[in-house]
Short mmCIF file of C-alpha atoms and ligand atoms in Angstrom, two decimals:
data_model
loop_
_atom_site.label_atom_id
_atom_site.label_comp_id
_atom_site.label_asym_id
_atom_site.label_seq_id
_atom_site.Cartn_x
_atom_site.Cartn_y
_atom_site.Cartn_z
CA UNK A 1 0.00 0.00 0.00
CA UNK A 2 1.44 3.60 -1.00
CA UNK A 3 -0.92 6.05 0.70
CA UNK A 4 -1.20 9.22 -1.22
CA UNK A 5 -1.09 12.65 0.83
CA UNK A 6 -0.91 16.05 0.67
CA UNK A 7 1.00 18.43 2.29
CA UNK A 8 0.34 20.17 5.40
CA UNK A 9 -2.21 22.09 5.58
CA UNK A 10 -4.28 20.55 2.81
CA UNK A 11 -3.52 17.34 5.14
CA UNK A 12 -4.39 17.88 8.84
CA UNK A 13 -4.32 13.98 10.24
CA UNK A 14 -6.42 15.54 13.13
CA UNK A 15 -9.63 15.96 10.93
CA UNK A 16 -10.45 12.63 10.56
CA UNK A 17 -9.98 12.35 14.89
CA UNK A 18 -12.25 15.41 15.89
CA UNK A 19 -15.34 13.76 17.19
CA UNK A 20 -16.12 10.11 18.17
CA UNK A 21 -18.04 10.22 14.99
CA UNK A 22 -15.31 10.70 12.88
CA UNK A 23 -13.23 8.58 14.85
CA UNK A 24 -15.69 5.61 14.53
CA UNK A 25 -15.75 6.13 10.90
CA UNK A 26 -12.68 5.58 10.49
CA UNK A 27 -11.42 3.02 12.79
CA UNK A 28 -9.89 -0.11 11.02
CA UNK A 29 -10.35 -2.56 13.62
CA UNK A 30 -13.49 -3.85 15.52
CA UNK A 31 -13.58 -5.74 18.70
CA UNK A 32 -16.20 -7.69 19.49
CA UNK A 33 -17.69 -11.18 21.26
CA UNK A 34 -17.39 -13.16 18.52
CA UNK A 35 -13.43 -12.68 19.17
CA UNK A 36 -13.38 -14.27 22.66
CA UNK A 37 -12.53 -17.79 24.08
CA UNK A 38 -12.69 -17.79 27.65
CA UNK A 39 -10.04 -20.30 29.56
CA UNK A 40 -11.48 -21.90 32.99
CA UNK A 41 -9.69 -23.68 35.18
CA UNK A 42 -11.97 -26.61 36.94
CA UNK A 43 -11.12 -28.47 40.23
CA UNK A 44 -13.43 -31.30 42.11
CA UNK A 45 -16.12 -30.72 44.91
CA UNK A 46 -19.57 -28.79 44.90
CA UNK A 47 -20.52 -25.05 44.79
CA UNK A 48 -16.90 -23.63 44.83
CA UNK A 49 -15.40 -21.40 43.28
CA UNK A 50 -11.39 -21.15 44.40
CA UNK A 51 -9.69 -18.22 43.56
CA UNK A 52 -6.64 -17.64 42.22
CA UNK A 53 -4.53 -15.15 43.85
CA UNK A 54 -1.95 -14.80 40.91
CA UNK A 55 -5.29 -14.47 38.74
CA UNK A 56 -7.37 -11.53 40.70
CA UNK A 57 -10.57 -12.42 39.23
CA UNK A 58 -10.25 -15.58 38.39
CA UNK A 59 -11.26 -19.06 40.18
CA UNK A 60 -11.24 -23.06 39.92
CA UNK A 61 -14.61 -23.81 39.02
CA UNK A 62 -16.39 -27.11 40.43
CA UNK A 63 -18.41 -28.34 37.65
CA UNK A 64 -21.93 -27.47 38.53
CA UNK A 65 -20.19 -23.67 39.30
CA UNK A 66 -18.67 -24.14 35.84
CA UNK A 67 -22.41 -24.82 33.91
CA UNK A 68 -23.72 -21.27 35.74
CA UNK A 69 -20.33 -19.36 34.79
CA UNK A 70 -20.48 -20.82 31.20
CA UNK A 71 -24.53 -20.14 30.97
CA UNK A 72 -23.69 -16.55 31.25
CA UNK A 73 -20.86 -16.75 29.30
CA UNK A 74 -23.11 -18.19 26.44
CA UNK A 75 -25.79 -15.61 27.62
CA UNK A 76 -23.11 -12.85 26.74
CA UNK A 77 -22.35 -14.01 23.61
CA UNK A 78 -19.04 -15.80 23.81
CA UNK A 79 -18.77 -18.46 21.00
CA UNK A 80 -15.88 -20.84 22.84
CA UNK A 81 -14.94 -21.81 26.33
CA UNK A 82 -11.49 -23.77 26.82
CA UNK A 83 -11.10 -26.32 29.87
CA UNK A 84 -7.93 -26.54 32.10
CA UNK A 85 -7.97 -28.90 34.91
CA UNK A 86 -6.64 -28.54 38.45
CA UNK A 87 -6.27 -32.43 38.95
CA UNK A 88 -5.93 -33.99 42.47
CA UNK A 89 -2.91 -34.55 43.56
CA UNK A 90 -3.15 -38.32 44.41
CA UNK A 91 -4.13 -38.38 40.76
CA UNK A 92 -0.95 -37.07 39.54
CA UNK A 93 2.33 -39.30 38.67
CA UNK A 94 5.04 -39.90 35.96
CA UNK A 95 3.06 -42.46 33.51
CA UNK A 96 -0.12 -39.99 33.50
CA UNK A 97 -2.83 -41.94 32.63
CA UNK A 98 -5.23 -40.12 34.11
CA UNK A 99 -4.79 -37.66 31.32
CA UNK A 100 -6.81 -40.30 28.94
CA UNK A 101 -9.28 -41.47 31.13
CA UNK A 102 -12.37 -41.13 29.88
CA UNK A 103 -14.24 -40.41 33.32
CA UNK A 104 -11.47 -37.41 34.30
CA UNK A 105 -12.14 -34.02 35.41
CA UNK A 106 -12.10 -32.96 31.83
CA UNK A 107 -14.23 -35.25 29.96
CA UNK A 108 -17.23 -34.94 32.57
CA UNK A 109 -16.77 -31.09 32.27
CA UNK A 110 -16.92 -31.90 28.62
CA UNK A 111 -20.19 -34.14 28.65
CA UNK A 112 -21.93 -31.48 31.47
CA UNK A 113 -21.26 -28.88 28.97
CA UNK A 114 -22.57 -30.20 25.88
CA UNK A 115 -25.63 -31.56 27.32
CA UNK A 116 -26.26 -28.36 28.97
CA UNK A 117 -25.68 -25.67 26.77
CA UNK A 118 -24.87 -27.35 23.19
CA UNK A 119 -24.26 -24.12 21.30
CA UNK A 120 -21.25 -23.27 23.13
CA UNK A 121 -17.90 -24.29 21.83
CA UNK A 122 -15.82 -26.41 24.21
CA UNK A 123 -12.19 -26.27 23.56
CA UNK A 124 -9.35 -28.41 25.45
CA UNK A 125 -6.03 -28.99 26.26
CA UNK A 126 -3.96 -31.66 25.18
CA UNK A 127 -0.65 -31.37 27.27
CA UNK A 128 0.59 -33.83 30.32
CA UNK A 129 1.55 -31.04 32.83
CA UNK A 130 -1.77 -31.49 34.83
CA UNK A 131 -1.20 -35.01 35.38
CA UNK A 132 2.35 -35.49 35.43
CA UNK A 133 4.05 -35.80 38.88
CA UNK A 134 6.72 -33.34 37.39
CA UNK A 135 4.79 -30.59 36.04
CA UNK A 136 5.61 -31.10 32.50
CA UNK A 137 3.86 -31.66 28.89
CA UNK A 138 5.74 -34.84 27.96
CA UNK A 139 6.77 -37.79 29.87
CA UNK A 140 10.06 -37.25 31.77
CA UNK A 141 13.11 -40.19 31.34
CA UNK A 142 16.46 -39.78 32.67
CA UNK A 143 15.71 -36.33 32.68
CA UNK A 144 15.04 -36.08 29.17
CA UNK A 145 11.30 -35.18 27.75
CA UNK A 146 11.03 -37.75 25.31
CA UNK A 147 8.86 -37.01 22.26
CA UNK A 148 7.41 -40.16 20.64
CA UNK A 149 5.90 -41.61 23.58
CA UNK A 150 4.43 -38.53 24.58
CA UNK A 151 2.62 -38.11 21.15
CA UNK A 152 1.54 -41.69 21.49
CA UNK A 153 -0.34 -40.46 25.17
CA UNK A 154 -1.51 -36.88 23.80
CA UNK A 155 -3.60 -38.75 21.12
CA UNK A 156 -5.42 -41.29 23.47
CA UNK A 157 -5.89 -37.95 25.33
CA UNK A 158 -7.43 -36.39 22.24
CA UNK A 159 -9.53 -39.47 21.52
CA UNK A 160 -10.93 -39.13 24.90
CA UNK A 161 -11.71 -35.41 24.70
CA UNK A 162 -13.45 -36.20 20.99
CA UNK A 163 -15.17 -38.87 22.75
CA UNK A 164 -16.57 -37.08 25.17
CA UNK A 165 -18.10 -34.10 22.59
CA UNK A 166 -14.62 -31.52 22.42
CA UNK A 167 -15.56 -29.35 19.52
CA UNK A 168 -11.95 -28.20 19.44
CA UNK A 169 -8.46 -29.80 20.54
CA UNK A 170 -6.01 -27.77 21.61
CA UNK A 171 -2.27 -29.39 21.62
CA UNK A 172 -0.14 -27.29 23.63
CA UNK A 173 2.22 -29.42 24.64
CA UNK A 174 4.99 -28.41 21.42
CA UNK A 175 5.74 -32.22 21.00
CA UNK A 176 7.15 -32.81 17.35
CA UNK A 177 4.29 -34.64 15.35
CA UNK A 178 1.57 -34.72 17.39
CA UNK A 179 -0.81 -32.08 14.92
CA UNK A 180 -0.39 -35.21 12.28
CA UNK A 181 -0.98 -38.25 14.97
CA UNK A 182 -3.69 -36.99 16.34
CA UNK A 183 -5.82 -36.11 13.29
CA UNK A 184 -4.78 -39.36 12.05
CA UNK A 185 -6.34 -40.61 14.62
CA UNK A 186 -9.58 -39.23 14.75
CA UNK A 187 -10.27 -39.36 11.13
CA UNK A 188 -9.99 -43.13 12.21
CA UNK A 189 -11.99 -43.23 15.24
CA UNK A 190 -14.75 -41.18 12.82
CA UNK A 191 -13.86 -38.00 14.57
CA UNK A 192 -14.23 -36.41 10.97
CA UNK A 193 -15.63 -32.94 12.69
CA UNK A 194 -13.58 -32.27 15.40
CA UNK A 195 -11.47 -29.30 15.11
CA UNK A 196 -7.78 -28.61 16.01
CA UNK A 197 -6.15 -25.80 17.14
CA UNK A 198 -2.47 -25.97 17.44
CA UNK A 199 -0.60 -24.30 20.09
CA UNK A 200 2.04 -23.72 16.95
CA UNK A 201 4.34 -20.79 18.20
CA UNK A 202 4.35 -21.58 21.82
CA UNK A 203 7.42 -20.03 23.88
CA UNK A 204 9.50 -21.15 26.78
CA UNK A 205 7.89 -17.74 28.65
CA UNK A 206 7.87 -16.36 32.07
CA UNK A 207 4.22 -14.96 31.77
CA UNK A 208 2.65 -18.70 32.67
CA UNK A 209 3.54 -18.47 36.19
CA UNK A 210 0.05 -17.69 37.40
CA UNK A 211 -1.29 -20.60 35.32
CA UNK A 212 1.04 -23.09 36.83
CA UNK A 213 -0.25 -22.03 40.09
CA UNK A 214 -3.98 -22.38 39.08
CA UNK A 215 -3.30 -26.11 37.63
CA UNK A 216 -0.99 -26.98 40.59
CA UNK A 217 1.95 -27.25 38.06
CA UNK A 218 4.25 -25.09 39.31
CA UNK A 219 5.25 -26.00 42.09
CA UNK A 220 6.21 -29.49 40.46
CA UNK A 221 7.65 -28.20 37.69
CA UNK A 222 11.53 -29.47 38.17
CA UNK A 223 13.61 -27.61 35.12
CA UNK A 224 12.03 -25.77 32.41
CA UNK A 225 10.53 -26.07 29.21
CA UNK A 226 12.86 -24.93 26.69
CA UNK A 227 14.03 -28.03 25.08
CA UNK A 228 9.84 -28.19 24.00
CA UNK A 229 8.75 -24.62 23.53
CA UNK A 230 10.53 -21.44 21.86
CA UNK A 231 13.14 -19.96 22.56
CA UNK A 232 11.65 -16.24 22.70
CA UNK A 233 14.37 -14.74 20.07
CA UNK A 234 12.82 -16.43 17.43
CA UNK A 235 10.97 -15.81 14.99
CA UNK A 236 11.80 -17.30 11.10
CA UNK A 237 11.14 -20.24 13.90
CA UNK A 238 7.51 -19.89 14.29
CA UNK A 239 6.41 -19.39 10.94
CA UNK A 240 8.24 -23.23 9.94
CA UNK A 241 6.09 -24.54 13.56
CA UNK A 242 2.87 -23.18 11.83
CA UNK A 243 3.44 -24.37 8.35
CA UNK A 244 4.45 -27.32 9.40
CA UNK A 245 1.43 -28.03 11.64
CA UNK A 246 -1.17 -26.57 9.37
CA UNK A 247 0.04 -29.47 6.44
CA UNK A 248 0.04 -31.70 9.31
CA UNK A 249 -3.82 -30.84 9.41
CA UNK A 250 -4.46 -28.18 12.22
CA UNK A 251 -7.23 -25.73 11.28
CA UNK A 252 -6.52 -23.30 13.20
CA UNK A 253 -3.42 -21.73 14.64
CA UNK A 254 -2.17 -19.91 18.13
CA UNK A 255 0.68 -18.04 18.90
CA UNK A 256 1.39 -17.87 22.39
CA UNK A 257 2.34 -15.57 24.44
CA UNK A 258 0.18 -13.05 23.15
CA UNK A 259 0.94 -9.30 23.51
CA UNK A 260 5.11 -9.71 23.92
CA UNK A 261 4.61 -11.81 20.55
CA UNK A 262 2.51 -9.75 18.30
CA UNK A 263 5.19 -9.37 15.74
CA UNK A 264 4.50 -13.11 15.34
CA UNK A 265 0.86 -12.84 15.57
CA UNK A 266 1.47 -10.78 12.28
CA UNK A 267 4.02 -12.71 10.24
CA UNK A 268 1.73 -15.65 10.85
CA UNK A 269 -1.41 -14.02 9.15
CA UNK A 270 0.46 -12.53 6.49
CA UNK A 271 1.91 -15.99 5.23
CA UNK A 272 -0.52 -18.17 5.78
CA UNK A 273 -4.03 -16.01 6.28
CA UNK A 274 -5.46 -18.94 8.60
CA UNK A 275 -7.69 -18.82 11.42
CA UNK A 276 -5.12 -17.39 13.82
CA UNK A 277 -5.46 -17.08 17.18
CA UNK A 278 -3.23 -15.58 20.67
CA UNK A 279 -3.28 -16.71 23.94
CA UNK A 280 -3.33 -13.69 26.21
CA UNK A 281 -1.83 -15.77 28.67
CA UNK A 282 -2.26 -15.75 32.95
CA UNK A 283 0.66 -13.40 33.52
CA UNK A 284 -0.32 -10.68 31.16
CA UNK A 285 -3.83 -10.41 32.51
CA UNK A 286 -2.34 -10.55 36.38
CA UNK A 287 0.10 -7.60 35.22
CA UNK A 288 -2.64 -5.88 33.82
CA UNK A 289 -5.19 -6.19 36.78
CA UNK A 290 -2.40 -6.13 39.71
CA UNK A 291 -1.39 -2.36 38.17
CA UNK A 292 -4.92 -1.76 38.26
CA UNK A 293 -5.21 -2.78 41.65
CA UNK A 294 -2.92 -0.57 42.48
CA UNK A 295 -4.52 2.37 40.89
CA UNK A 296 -1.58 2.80 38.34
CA UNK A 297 -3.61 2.22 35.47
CA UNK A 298 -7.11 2.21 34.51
CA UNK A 299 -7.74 -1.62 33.92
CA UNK A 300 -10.74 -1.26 31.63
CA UNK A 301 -9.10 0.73 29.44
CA UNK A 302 -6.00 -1.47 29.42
CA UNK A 303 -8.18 -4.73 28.76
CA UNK A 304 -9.56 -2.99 25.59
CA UNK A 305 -6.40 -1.41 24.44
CA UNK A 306 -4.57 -4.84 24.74
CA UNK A 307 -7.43 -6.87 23.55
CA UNK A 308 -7.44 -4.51 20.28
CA UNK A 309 -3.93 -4.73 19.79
CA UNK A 310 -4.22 -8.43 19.10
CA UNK A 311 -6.97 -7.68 16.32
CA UNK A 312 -4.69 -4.82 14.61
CA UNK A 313 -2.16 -7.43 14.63
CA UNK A 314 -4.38 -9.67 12.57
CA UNK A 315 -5.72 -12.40 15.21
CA UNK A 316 -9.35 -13.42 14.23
CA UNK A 317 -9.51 -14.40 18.00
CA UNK A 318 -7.79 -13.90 21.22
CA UNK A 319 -7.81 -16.61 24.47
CA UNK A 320 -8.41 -13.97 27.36
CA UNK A 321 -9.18 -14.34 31.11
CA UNK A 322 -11.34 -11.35 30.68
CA UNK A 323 -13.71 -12.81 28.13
CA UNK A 324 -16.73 -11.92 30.23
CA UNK A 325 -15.53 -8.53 31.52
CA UNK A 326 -15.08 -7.45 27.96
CA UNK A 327 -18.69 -9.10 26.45
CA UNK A 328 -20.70 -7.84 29.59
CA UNK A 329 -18.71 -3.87 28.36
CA UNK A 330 -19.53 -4.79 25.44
CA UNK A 331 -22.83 -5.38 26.04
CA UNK A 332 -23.29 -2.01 27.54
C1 PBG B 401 0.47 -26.23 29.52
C2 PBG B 401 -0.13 -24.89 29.28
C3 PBG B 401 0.40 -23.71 29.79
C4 PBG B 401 -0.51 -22.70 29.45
C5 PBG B 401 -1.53 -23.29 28.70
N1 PBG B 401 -1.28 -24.65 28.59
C6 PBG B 401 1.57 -23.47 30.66
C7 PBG B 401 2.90 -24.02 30.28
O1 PBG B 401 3.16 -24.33 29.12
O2 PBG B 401 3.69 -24.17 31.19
C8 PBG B 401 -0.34 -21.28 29.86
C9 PBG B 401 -1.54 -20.41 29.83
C10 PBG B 401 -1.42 -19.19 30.66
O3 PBG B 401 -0.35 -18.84 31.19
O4 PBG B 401 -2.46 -18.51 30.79
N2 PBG B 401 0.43 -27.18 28.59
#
């Protein structure tokens, strides 16, 4: 694009910005509900809701809390909700099989969902960390985080989720592989319809903290995660992770972090103009509404501004914690 412009005076940029009617005229970018997912985190019991206190705002959701939250969440508007699971810990050790079984935390959360409010989009997560007695995605030998048999255990964990109604998958785990096993495997199992979003530009980031608390990973987490996700100086990097998973049949891509990553966010539309998504991940909402807290910024405004940012950088969608803050201000 070459814009064409006069020269000052016969150009005054500030004409088209004079009023909010001008302004609204002329805005290129529009937020609105349809652009939400809204993560939850889920735990066991009745009638709680847990919060967070890394996550102001934000609690673990027993499942008959979660169908009330996610009936106003549907109410509001919001097309998707996406499950994590704060698993107990006597359920948690190295082989993980919890993660498949087809009665855990997630798949009920899955089947209560469904039955209850069958418009609304249920996403998951396909990653070991909530299961695994070390906190991370893939199984753990000799201290390495061995690929192959991890993919093998993320796709009876997809099969599970598709069993149990998951419209979309969500592999976040950065195994190599796993976009192509897993569709493989559902196209088998007659999973034609079911819909994955790869966690394709993921980065070895210091913004999940809060999540790791809310899932109980954290604290187990021995190491880090940087022979699996990005290093965060890459970039030529991400676009060969999203090619490579959208041949291997994802249908929609994430880049994650979200607003430290935005250059990526771009580059990724630009080449490939697929369904692209961020994850505006746990410790960019708790910076956001800890300075508000604090009365250093005005948190509404910052949830807007950051939330727009992602569609200016050519997202179609953005994974937020303040999904229903922003469709009940939306709503008026
Ligand atoms: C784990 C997973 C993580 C997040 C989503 N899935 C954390 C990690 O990779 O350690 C982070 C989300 C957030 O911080 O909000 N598979």
């Amino acid at each position: 694009m070459q814009p064409i412009q006069a020269a000052f005076p016969a150009t005054r940029h500030r004409r088209n910005r004079r009023s909010a009617a001008l302004r609204a005229l002329t805005r290129e970018n529009e937020l609105s509900v349809n652009n939400l997912i809204w993560p939850v985190f889920i735990r066991e019991g009745q009638g709680i809701e847990e919060p967070i206190a890394s996550l102001p705002g934000v609690s673990r959701l027993s499942l008959d809390r979660l169908l009330v939250r996610a009936e106003e969440a549907a109410a509001l508007g919001i097309p998707a909700i996406c499950l994590f699971p704060y698993t107990d810990p006597d359920l948690r050790n190295e082989t993980c099989e919890e993660a498949w079984s087809p009665d855990n935390l997630t798949n009920r959360a899955i089947r209560a969902l469904k039955a209850a409010l069958p418009e609304l989009a249920v996403m998951t997560d396909i990653a070991l960390d909530p299961y695994n007695a070390n906190g991370h995605d893939g199984f753990v030998r000799d201290g390495i985080i061995v690929n192959d048999e991890t993919v093998e255990a993320l796709v009876k964990m997809a099969l599970a989720q598709a069993d149990a109604g998951a419209d979309i998958l969500g592999p976040s785990d950065m195994m190599d592989g796993r976009i192509g096993a897993i569709r493989q495997a559902l196209e088998a199992a007659g999973h034609k319809d079911v819909a994955i979003m790869s966690y394709a530009a993921k980065y070895a980031s210091a913004f999940y903290g809060p999540f790791r608390d809310a899932v109980g990973a954290g604290s187990r987490l021995v190491g880090d995660k940087k022979t699996y996700q990005m290093d965060p100086a890459n970039s030529d990097e991400a676009i060969r992770l999203v090619a490579r998973d959208l041949a291997e049949g994802a249908d929609m891509v994430m880049v994650k972090p979200g607003l430290p990553y935005l250059d990526i966010c771009h580059r990724v539309k630009e080449a490939f103009g697929a369904p692209t998504f961020a994850y505006q991940v746990s410790g960019e909402y708790a910076m956001i509404q800890a300075a508000a807290q604090n009365g250093w910024i005005d948190g509404e405004k910052a949830m807007l501004e950051s939330l727009m940012a992602f569609r200016r950088a050519g997202c179609d969608a953005i994974l937020t914690y303040f999904a229903p803050a922003l469709a009940r201000l939306l709503r008026g």
